[in-house]
Structures are given as structure tokens and as C-alpha cells.
PDB file of C-alpha atoms in Angstrom:
ATOM      1  CA  UNK A   1     -20.879  -5.761  46.622  1.00 63.00           C
ATOM      2  CA  UNK A   2     -19.575  -5.450  43.047  1.00 68.00           C
ATOM      3  CA  UNK A   3     -18.134  -1.994  43.689  1.00 73.00           C
ATOM      4  CA  UNK A   4     -16.787  -2.837  47.127  1.00 81.00           C
ATOM      5  CA  UNK A   5     -15.011  -5.944  45.864  1.00 86.00           C
ATOM      6  CA  UNK A   6     -13.262  -3.921  43.171  1.00 83.00           C
ATOM      7  CA  UNK A   7     -12.199  -1.260  45.672  1.00 84.00           C
ATOM      8  CA  UNK A   8     -10.661  -4.002  47.839  1.00 88.00           C
ATOM      9  CA  UNK A   9      -9.038  -5.513  44.762  1.00 88.00           C
ATOM     10  CA  UNK A  10      -7.421  -2.158  43.905  1.00 88.00           C
ATOM     11  CA  UNK A  11      -5.815  -2.050  47.338  1.00 88.00           C
ATOM     12  CA  UNK A  12      -4.574  -5.641  46.994  1.00 90.00           C
ATOM     13  CA  UNK A  13      -3.132  -4.867  43.560  1.00 88.00           C
ATOM     14  CA  UNK A  14      -1.298  -1.848  44.906  1.00 88.00           C
ATOM     15  CA  UNK A  15       0.031  -3.584  48.023  1.00 90.00           C
ATOM     16  CA  UNK A  16       1.381  -6.476  45.965  1.00 91.00           C
ATOM     17  CA  UNK A  17       2.524  -4.517  42.915  1.00 90.00           C
ATOM     18  CA  UNK A  18       0.403  -6.804  40.730  1.00 90.00           C
ATOM     19  CA  UNK A  19      -0.055  -4.707  37.589  1.00 90.00           C
ATOM     20  CA  UNK A  20       0.084  -1.123  36.361  1.00 94.00           C
ATOM     21  CA  UNK A  21      -3.104  -1.664  34.323  1.00 94.00           C
ATOM     22  CA  UNK A  22      -6.297  -3.559  35.143  1.00 92.00           C
ATOM     23  CA  UNK A  23      -8.914  -4.614  32.624  1.00 93.00           C
ATOM     24  CA  UNK A  24     -12.299  -4.579  34.334  1.00 91.00           C
ATOM     25  CA  UNK A  25     -15.901  -3.812  33.685  1.00 88.00           C
ATOM     26  CA  UNK A  26     -19.024  -5.624  32.660  1.00 88.00           C
ATOM     27  CA  UNK A  27     -20.868  -6.091  29.393  1.00 93.00           C
ATOM     28  CA  UNK A  28     -23.336  -3.225  29.637  1.00 93.00           C
ATOM     29  CA  UNK A  29     -24.289  -3.165  25.985  1.00 95.00           C
ATOM     30  CA  UNK A  30     -25.526  -5.433  23.212  1.00 94.00           C
ATOM     31  CA  UNK A  31     -24.728  -5.128  19.500  1.00 94.00           C
ATOM     32  CA  UNK A  32     -27.454  -2.450  19.375  1.00 95.00           C
ATOM     33  CA  UNK A  33     -26.778  -0.371  22.493  1.00 93.00           C
ATOM     34  CA  UNK A  34     -27.110  -0.592  26.282  1.00 95.00           C
ATOM     35  CA  UNK A  35     -29.019  -3.423  27.991  1.00 94.00           C
ATOM     36  CA  UNK A  36     -30.962  -0.779  29.888  1.00 95.00           C
ATOM     37  CA  UNK A  37     -31.657   2.896  29.252  1.00 97.00           C
ATOM     38  CA  UNK A  38     -28.485   5.025  29.447  1.00 97.00           C
ATOM     39  CA  UNK A  39     -30.147   7.212  32.085  1.00 98.00           C
ATOM     40  CA  UNK A  40     -30.551   4.192  34.367  1.00 97.00           C
ATOM     41  CA  UNK A  41     -26.912   3.290  33.823  1.00 97.00           C
ATOM     42  CA  UNK A  42     -26.000   6.836  34.810  1.00 98.00           C
ATOM     43  CA  UNK A  43     -28.015   6.537  37.998  1.00 97.00           C
ATOM     44  CA  UNK A  44     -27.241   2.937  38.980  1.00 94.00           C
ATOM     45  CA  UNK A  45     -23.980   1.884  37.363  1.00 95.00           C
ATOM     46  CA  UNK A  46     -21.694   4.810  36.631  1.00 97.00           C
ATOM     47  CA  UNK A  47     -21.462   6.075  40.214  1.00 96.00           C
ATOM     48  CA  UNK A  48     -20.019   2.674  41.203  1.00 94.00           C
ATOM     49  CA  UNK A  49     -17.724   2.586  38.189  1.00 95.00           C
ATOM     50  CA  UNK A  50     -16.428   6.053  39.042  1.00 97.00           C
ATOM     51  CA  UNK A  51     -15.674   4.922  42.589  1.00 95.00           C
ATOM     52  CA  UNK A  52     -13.909   1.801  41.323  1.00 94.00           C
ATOM     53  CA  UNK A  53     -11.802   3.768  38.845  1.00 96.00           C
ATOM     54  CA  UNK A  54     -10.848   6.305  41.514  1.00 96.00           C
ATOM     55  CA  UNK A  55      -9.772   3.497  43.841  1.00 94.00           C
ATOM     56  CA  UNK A  56      -7.359   2.181  41.211  1.00 94.00           C
ATOM     57  CA  UNK A  57      -6.116   5.623  40.183  1.00 95.00           C
ATOM     58  CA  UNK A  58      -5.422   6.402  43.834  1.00 93.00           C
ATOM     59  CA  UNK A  59      -2.806   3.643  43.625  1.00 92.00           C
ATOM     60  CA  UNK A  60      -1.496   4.787  40.198  1.00 94.00           C
ATOM     61  CA  UNK A  61      -3.181   1.835  38.480  1.00 95.00           C
ATOM     62  CA  UNK A  62      -4.892   2.464  35.154  1.00 97.00           C
ATOM     63  CA  UNK A  63      -8.375   1.006  34.646  1.00 97.00           C
ATOM     64  CA  UNK A  64      -9.403  -0.124  31.171  1.00 97.00           C
ATOM     65  CA  UNK A  65     -13.132  -0.721  30.863  1.00 97.00           C
ATOM     66  CA  UNK A  66     -14.286  -3.814  28.967  1.00 96.00           C
ATOM     67  CA  UNK A  67     -17.714  -4.151  27.444  1.00 96.00           C
ATOM     68  CA  UNK A  68     -18.679  -5.777  24.195  1.00 94.00           C
ATOM     69  CA  UNK A  69     -21.270  -4.092  22.029  1.00 96.00           C
ATOM     70  CA  UNK A  70     -22.361  -0.643  20.940  1.00 97.00           C
ATOM     71  CA  UNK A  71     -21.025   1.753  23.558  1.00 97.00           C
ATOM     72  CA  UNK A  72     -21.859   4.978  21.689  1.00 98.00           C
ATOM     73  CA  UNK A  73     -24.721   5.982  24.003  1.00 98.00           C
ATOM     74  CA  UNK A  74     -22.408   5.820  27.043  1.00 98.00           C
ATOM     75  CA  UNK A  75     -18.933   6.625  25.690  1.00 98.00           C
ATOM     76  CA  UNK A  76     -18.907  10.053  27.278  1.00 98.00           C
ATOM     77  CA  UNK A  77     -20.047   8.520  30.579  1.00 98.00           C
ATOM     78  CA  UNK A  78     -17.057   6.129  30.502  1.00 98.00           C
ATOM     79  CA  UNK A  79     -14.715   9.076  29.982  1.00 98.00           C
ATOM     80  CA  UNK A  80     -16.440  10.991  32.793  1.00 98.00           C
ATOM     81  CA  UNK A  81     -15.996   7.968  35.072  1.00 98.00           C
ATOM     82  CA  UNK A  82     -12.239   8.337  34.564  1.00 98.00           C
ATOM     83  CA  UNK A  83     -11.433   5.115  32.725  1.00 98.00           C
ATOM     84  CA  UNK A  84      -8.009   5.027  31.105  1.00 98.00           C
ATOM     85  CA  UNK A  85      -9.121   2.947  28.141  1.00 98.00           C
ATOM     86  CA  UNK A  86     -12.033   1.301  26.364  1.00 98.00           C
ATOM     87  CA  UNK A  87     -11.852  -2.349  25.237  1.00 96.00           C
ATOM     88  CA  UNK A  88     -12.761  -3.723  22.746  1.00 94.00           C
ATOM     89  CA  UNK A  89     -14.151  -1.756  19.861  1.00 95.00           C
ATOM     90  CA  UNK A  90     -16.450  -3.922  17.756  1.00 95.00           C
ATOM     91  CA  UNK A  91     -16.884  -2.549  14.205  1.00 94.00           C
ATOM     92  CA  UNK A  92     -19.967  -4.682  13.551  1.00 93.00           C
ATOM     93  CA  UNK A  93     -21.676  -2.916  16.473  1.00 95.00           C
ATOM     94  CA  UNK A  94     -21.127   0.505  14.982  1.00 95.00           C
ATOM     95  CA  UNK A  95     -17.939   1.237  16.943  1.00 96.00           C
ATOM     96  CA  UNK A  96     -15.923   2.421  13.940  1.00 95.00           C
ATOM     97  CA  UNK A  97     -12.391   3.164  15.067  1.00 94.00           C
ATOM     98  CA  UNK A  98     -11.970   6.434  13.212  1.00 93.00           C
ATOM     99  CA  UNK A  99     -15.233   7.852  14.609  1.00 96.00           C
ATOM    100  CA  UNK A 100     -14.497   6.711  18.174  1.00 96.00           C
ATOM    101  CA  UNK A 101     -10.955   8.057  17.966  1.00 95.00           C
ATOM    102  CA  UNK A 102     -12.221  11.440  16.812  1.00 95.00           C
ATOM    103  CA  UNK A 103     -14.791  11.490  19.628  1.00 96.00           C
ATOM    104  CA  UNK A 104     -12.757  10.314  22.671  1.00 96.00           C
ATOM    105  CA  UNK A 105      -9.328   9.264  21.370  1.00 91.00           C
ATOM    106  CA  UNK A 106      -7.608  12.209  23.009  1.00 93.00           C
ATOM    107  CA  UNK A 107      -9.003  11.203  26.418  1.00 96.00           C
ATOM    108  CA  UNK A 108      -8.591   7.407  26.617  1.00 97.00           C
ATOM    109  CA  UNK A 109      -6.645   4.590  24.999  1.00 97.00           C
ATOM    110  CA  UNK A 110      -8.698   2.558  22.525  1.00 97.00           C
ATOM    111  CA  UNK A 111      -8.306  -1.212  22.101  1.00 96.00           C
ATOM    112  CA  UNK A 112      -9.393  -3.790  19.554  1.00 94.00           C
ATOM    113  CA  UNK A 113     -11.326  -3.386  16.310  1.00 94.00           C
ATOM    114  CA  UNK A 114      -9.982  -6.219  14.131  1.00 96.00           C
ATOM    115  CA  UNK A 115     -13.271  -7.917  13.271  1.00 94.00           C
ATOM    116  CA  UNK A 116     -13.896 -11.221  15.098  1.00 93.00           C
ATOM    117  CA  UNK A 117     -17.150 -11.783  13.228  1.00 93.00           C
ATOM    118  CA  UNK A 118     -15.874 -10.917   9.761  1.00 94.00           C
ATOM    119  CA  UNK A 119     -12.309 -10.852   8.523  1.00 96.00           C
ATOM    120  CA  UNK A 120     -10.693 -12.953  11.239  1.00 97.00           C
ATOM    121  CA  UNK A 121     -12.958 -16.040  11.079  1.00 96.00           C
ATOM    122  CA  UNK A 122     -14.296 -15.679   7.525  1.00 97.00           C
ATOM    123  CA  UNK A 123     -11.729 -13.690   5.558  1.00 97.00           C
ATOM    124  CA  UNK A 124      -8.476 -14.538   3.898  1.00 98.00           C
ATOM    125  CA  UNK A 125      -4.986 -13.628   5.069  1.00 98.00           C
ATOM    126  CA  UNK A 126      -5.146 -10.794   2.547  1.00 98.00           C
ATOM    127  CA  UNK A 127      -8.456  -9.555   4.028  1.00 98.00           C
ATOM    128  CA  UNK A 128      -6.988  -9.501   7.535  1.00 98.00           C
ATOM    129  CA  UNK A 129      -3.829  -7.788   6.329  1.00 98.00           C
ATOM    130  CA  UNK A 130      -5.840  -5.063   4.546  1.00 98.00           C
ATOM    131  CA  UNK A 131      -8.021  -4.499   7.608  1.00 97.00           C
ATOM    132  CA  UNK A 132      -5.044  -4.234   9.965  1.00 96.00           C
ATOM    133  CA  UNK A 133      -3.318  -1.709   7.676  1.00 96.00           C
ATOM    134  CA  UNK A 134      -6.531   0.319   7.424  1.00 95.00           C
ATOM    135  CA  UNK A 135      -7.017   0.324  11.197  1.00 94.00           C
ATOM    136  CA  UNK A 136      -3.394   1.328  11.756  1.00 93.00           C
ATOM    137  CA  UNK A 137      -3.853   4.210   9.308  1.00 92.00           C
ATOM    138  CA  UNK A 138      -7.129   5.274  10.935  1.00 92.00           C
ATOM    139  CA  UNK A 139      -6.247   4.865  14.606  1.00 91.00           C
ATOM    140  CA  UNK A 140      -2.514   4.947  14.814  1.00 83.00           C
ATOM    141  CA  UNK A 141      -1.626   8.592  14.186  1.00 83.00           C
ATOM    142  CA  UNK A 142      -1.258  10.400  17.467  1.00 82.00           C
ATOM    143  CA  UNK A 143      -1.205   7.041  19.223  1.00 75.00           C
ATOM    144  CA  UNK A 144      -3.648   6.181  22.007  1.00 91.00           C
ATOM    145  CA  UNK A 145      -4.550   2.939  20.271  1.00 93.00           C
ATOM    146  CA  UNK A 146      -3.677  -0.716  20.909  1.00 94.00           C
ATOM    147  CA  UNK A 147      -4.459  -2.969  17.966  1.00 94.00           C
ATOM    148  CA  UNK A 148      -6.211  -6.211  18.747  1.00 94.00           C
ATOM    149  CA  UNK A 149      -9.242  -8.299  17.996  1.00 95.00           C
ATOM    150  CA  UNK A 150     -12.749  -6.929  18.493  1.00 95.00           C
ATOM    151  CA  UNK A 151     -13.519  -9.703  20.993  1.00 91.00           C
ATOM    152  CA  UNK A 152     -12.254 -13.187  21.794  1.00 91.00           C
ATOM    153  CA  UNK A 153     -10.408 -15.008  19.063  1.00 93.00           C
ATOM    154  CA  UNK A 154     -12.466 -18.181  18.877  1.00 93.00           C
ATOM    155  CA  UNK A 155     -11.163 -21.571  17.806  1.00 94.00           C
ATOM    156  CA  UNK A 156     -12.915 -21.222  14.421  1.00 95.00           C
ATOM    157  CA  UNK A 157     -10.503 -18.453  13.431  1.00 97.00           C
ATOM    158  CA  UNK A 158      -7.862 -19.873  11.087  1.00 97.00           C
ATOM    159  CA  UNK A 159      -4.379 -19.677  12.593  1.00 98.00           C
ATOM    160  CA  UNK A 160      -2.969 -18.021   9.429  1.00 98.00           C
ATOM    161  CA  UNK A 161      -5.433 -15.156   9.915  1.00 98.00           C
ATOM    162  CA  UNK A 162      -4.304 -14.632  13.513  1.00 97.00           C
ATOM    163  CA  UNK A 163      -0.692 -14.753  12.339  1.00 98.00           C
ATOM    164  CA  UNK A 164      -1.525 -12.221   9.616  1.00 98.00           C
ATOM    165  CA  UNK A 165      -2.961  -9.839  12.190  1.00 97.00           C
ATOM    166  CA  UNK A 166       0.177  -9.938  14.326  1.00 96.00           C
ATOM    167  CA  UNK A 167       2.665 -10.035  11.435  1.00 98.00           C
ATOM    168  CA  UNK A 168       0.999  -7.039   9.800  1.00 97.00           C
ATOM    169  CA  UNK A 169       1.044  -5.179  13.098  1.00 95.00           C
ATOM    170  CA  UNK A 170       4.762  -5.907  13.451  1.00 95.00           C
ATOM    171  CA  UNK A 171       5.452  -4.755   9.918  1.00 95.00           C
ATOM    172  CA  UNK A 172       3.258  -1.636   9.784  1.00 92.00           C
ATOM    173  CA  UNK A 173       2.581  -0.754  13.417  1.00 87.00           C
ATOM    174  CA  UNK A 174       5.302   1.850  13.585  1.00 77.00           C
ATOM    175  CA  UNK A 175       4.760   5.374  12.388  1.00 60.00           C
ATOM    176  CA  UNK A 176       4.580   7.202  10.014  1.00 54.00           C
ATOM    177  CA  UNK A 177       1.478   5.577   8.620  1.00 51.00           C
ATOM    178  CA  UNK A 178       1.338   2.231   6.884  1.00 49.00           C
ATOM    179  CA  UNK A 179       0.926   2.188   3.120  1.00 54.00           C
TER     180      UNK A 179
END
């Protein structure tokens, strides 16, 4: 039913001109890799995901796949399924933006990476600013990257740190690279 519901949803989105991009997916990984063996995901999950993505693409709607965690074992499978983007990239799960960009950044748009378990809740404004500049320098060239948090911004995150993330993006998020 999961796949069928998404196929129906794609049609509804197209008929009602709801959005040019849909964020969908499921958490299929933990901080240490997939919940189940990648081969089982390839047999049981990715055929449905491919069908879902095709149903959106048929209507010129981009599909960005969301899953927290370490997606390395299945990154190529996501690309093969036809997703337009991967959201979010969590650095504390091994999803280092520069490495992911080098691996699949020419095929999909990458989202996230500002650390929701480190700099945002626990760091200073200066820590967040430095991280944002570094991520812009690592992921920005050639584009294909949307800066954001590595997951939800929880209420424990100090407002000045959130403001620092967005203000730094506004200041340095244009190219050439930040300095």
C-alpha cells in the first residue's frame, strides 16, 4: 500500500499543481547503516521507491528522498532509483558532505549537513558560522547543494545559533567560495 499511496499522491499533486518538488521517503538507516541488509532493501524496498519516483517524474515533479542516518551502503541505489535529491546529510553518521558530493553530487541535489547534534545545539555562534562557511566551501562549488540542518532543529538549539546559520548562508552562500 505504501507504494500505491505514493503513486496516487503523485497524480493528485500533478492534477492540482501542488508542488514542483516533493520530499518523501522513510528512515531506512540508523547512525551506523541500514536497518536491514542492503541486499534486502534492494529486493524489497528499492523497486517500490523506483516506481514512486517514476510516478512523480512522469508529472515533472522532483522527488527528494529523506532518510536520517548513514546512507553510504545504499547511496548508489538511491541514485539508481531516480531520486532528484538526498536529504539530510548527517555528518555524525559518516555522511561527510565533501565525500558525498564527490560520490554522487553530479547526479542529485544534496541537502543538510549543519550538525544538529554538535554545533547547532552545543556550539557557539562562532562555531556555527565556521561550520557553515566550511560546508559552503566544500559543497557549494558547482552547486547541487542546499544548505540546511542535518535533521530537525530541536527546541534546545539556541536561537542565536539558528540565526547564525541563516545569516552566514546569506552572507557567504553566493559564489565564488566563502573565505
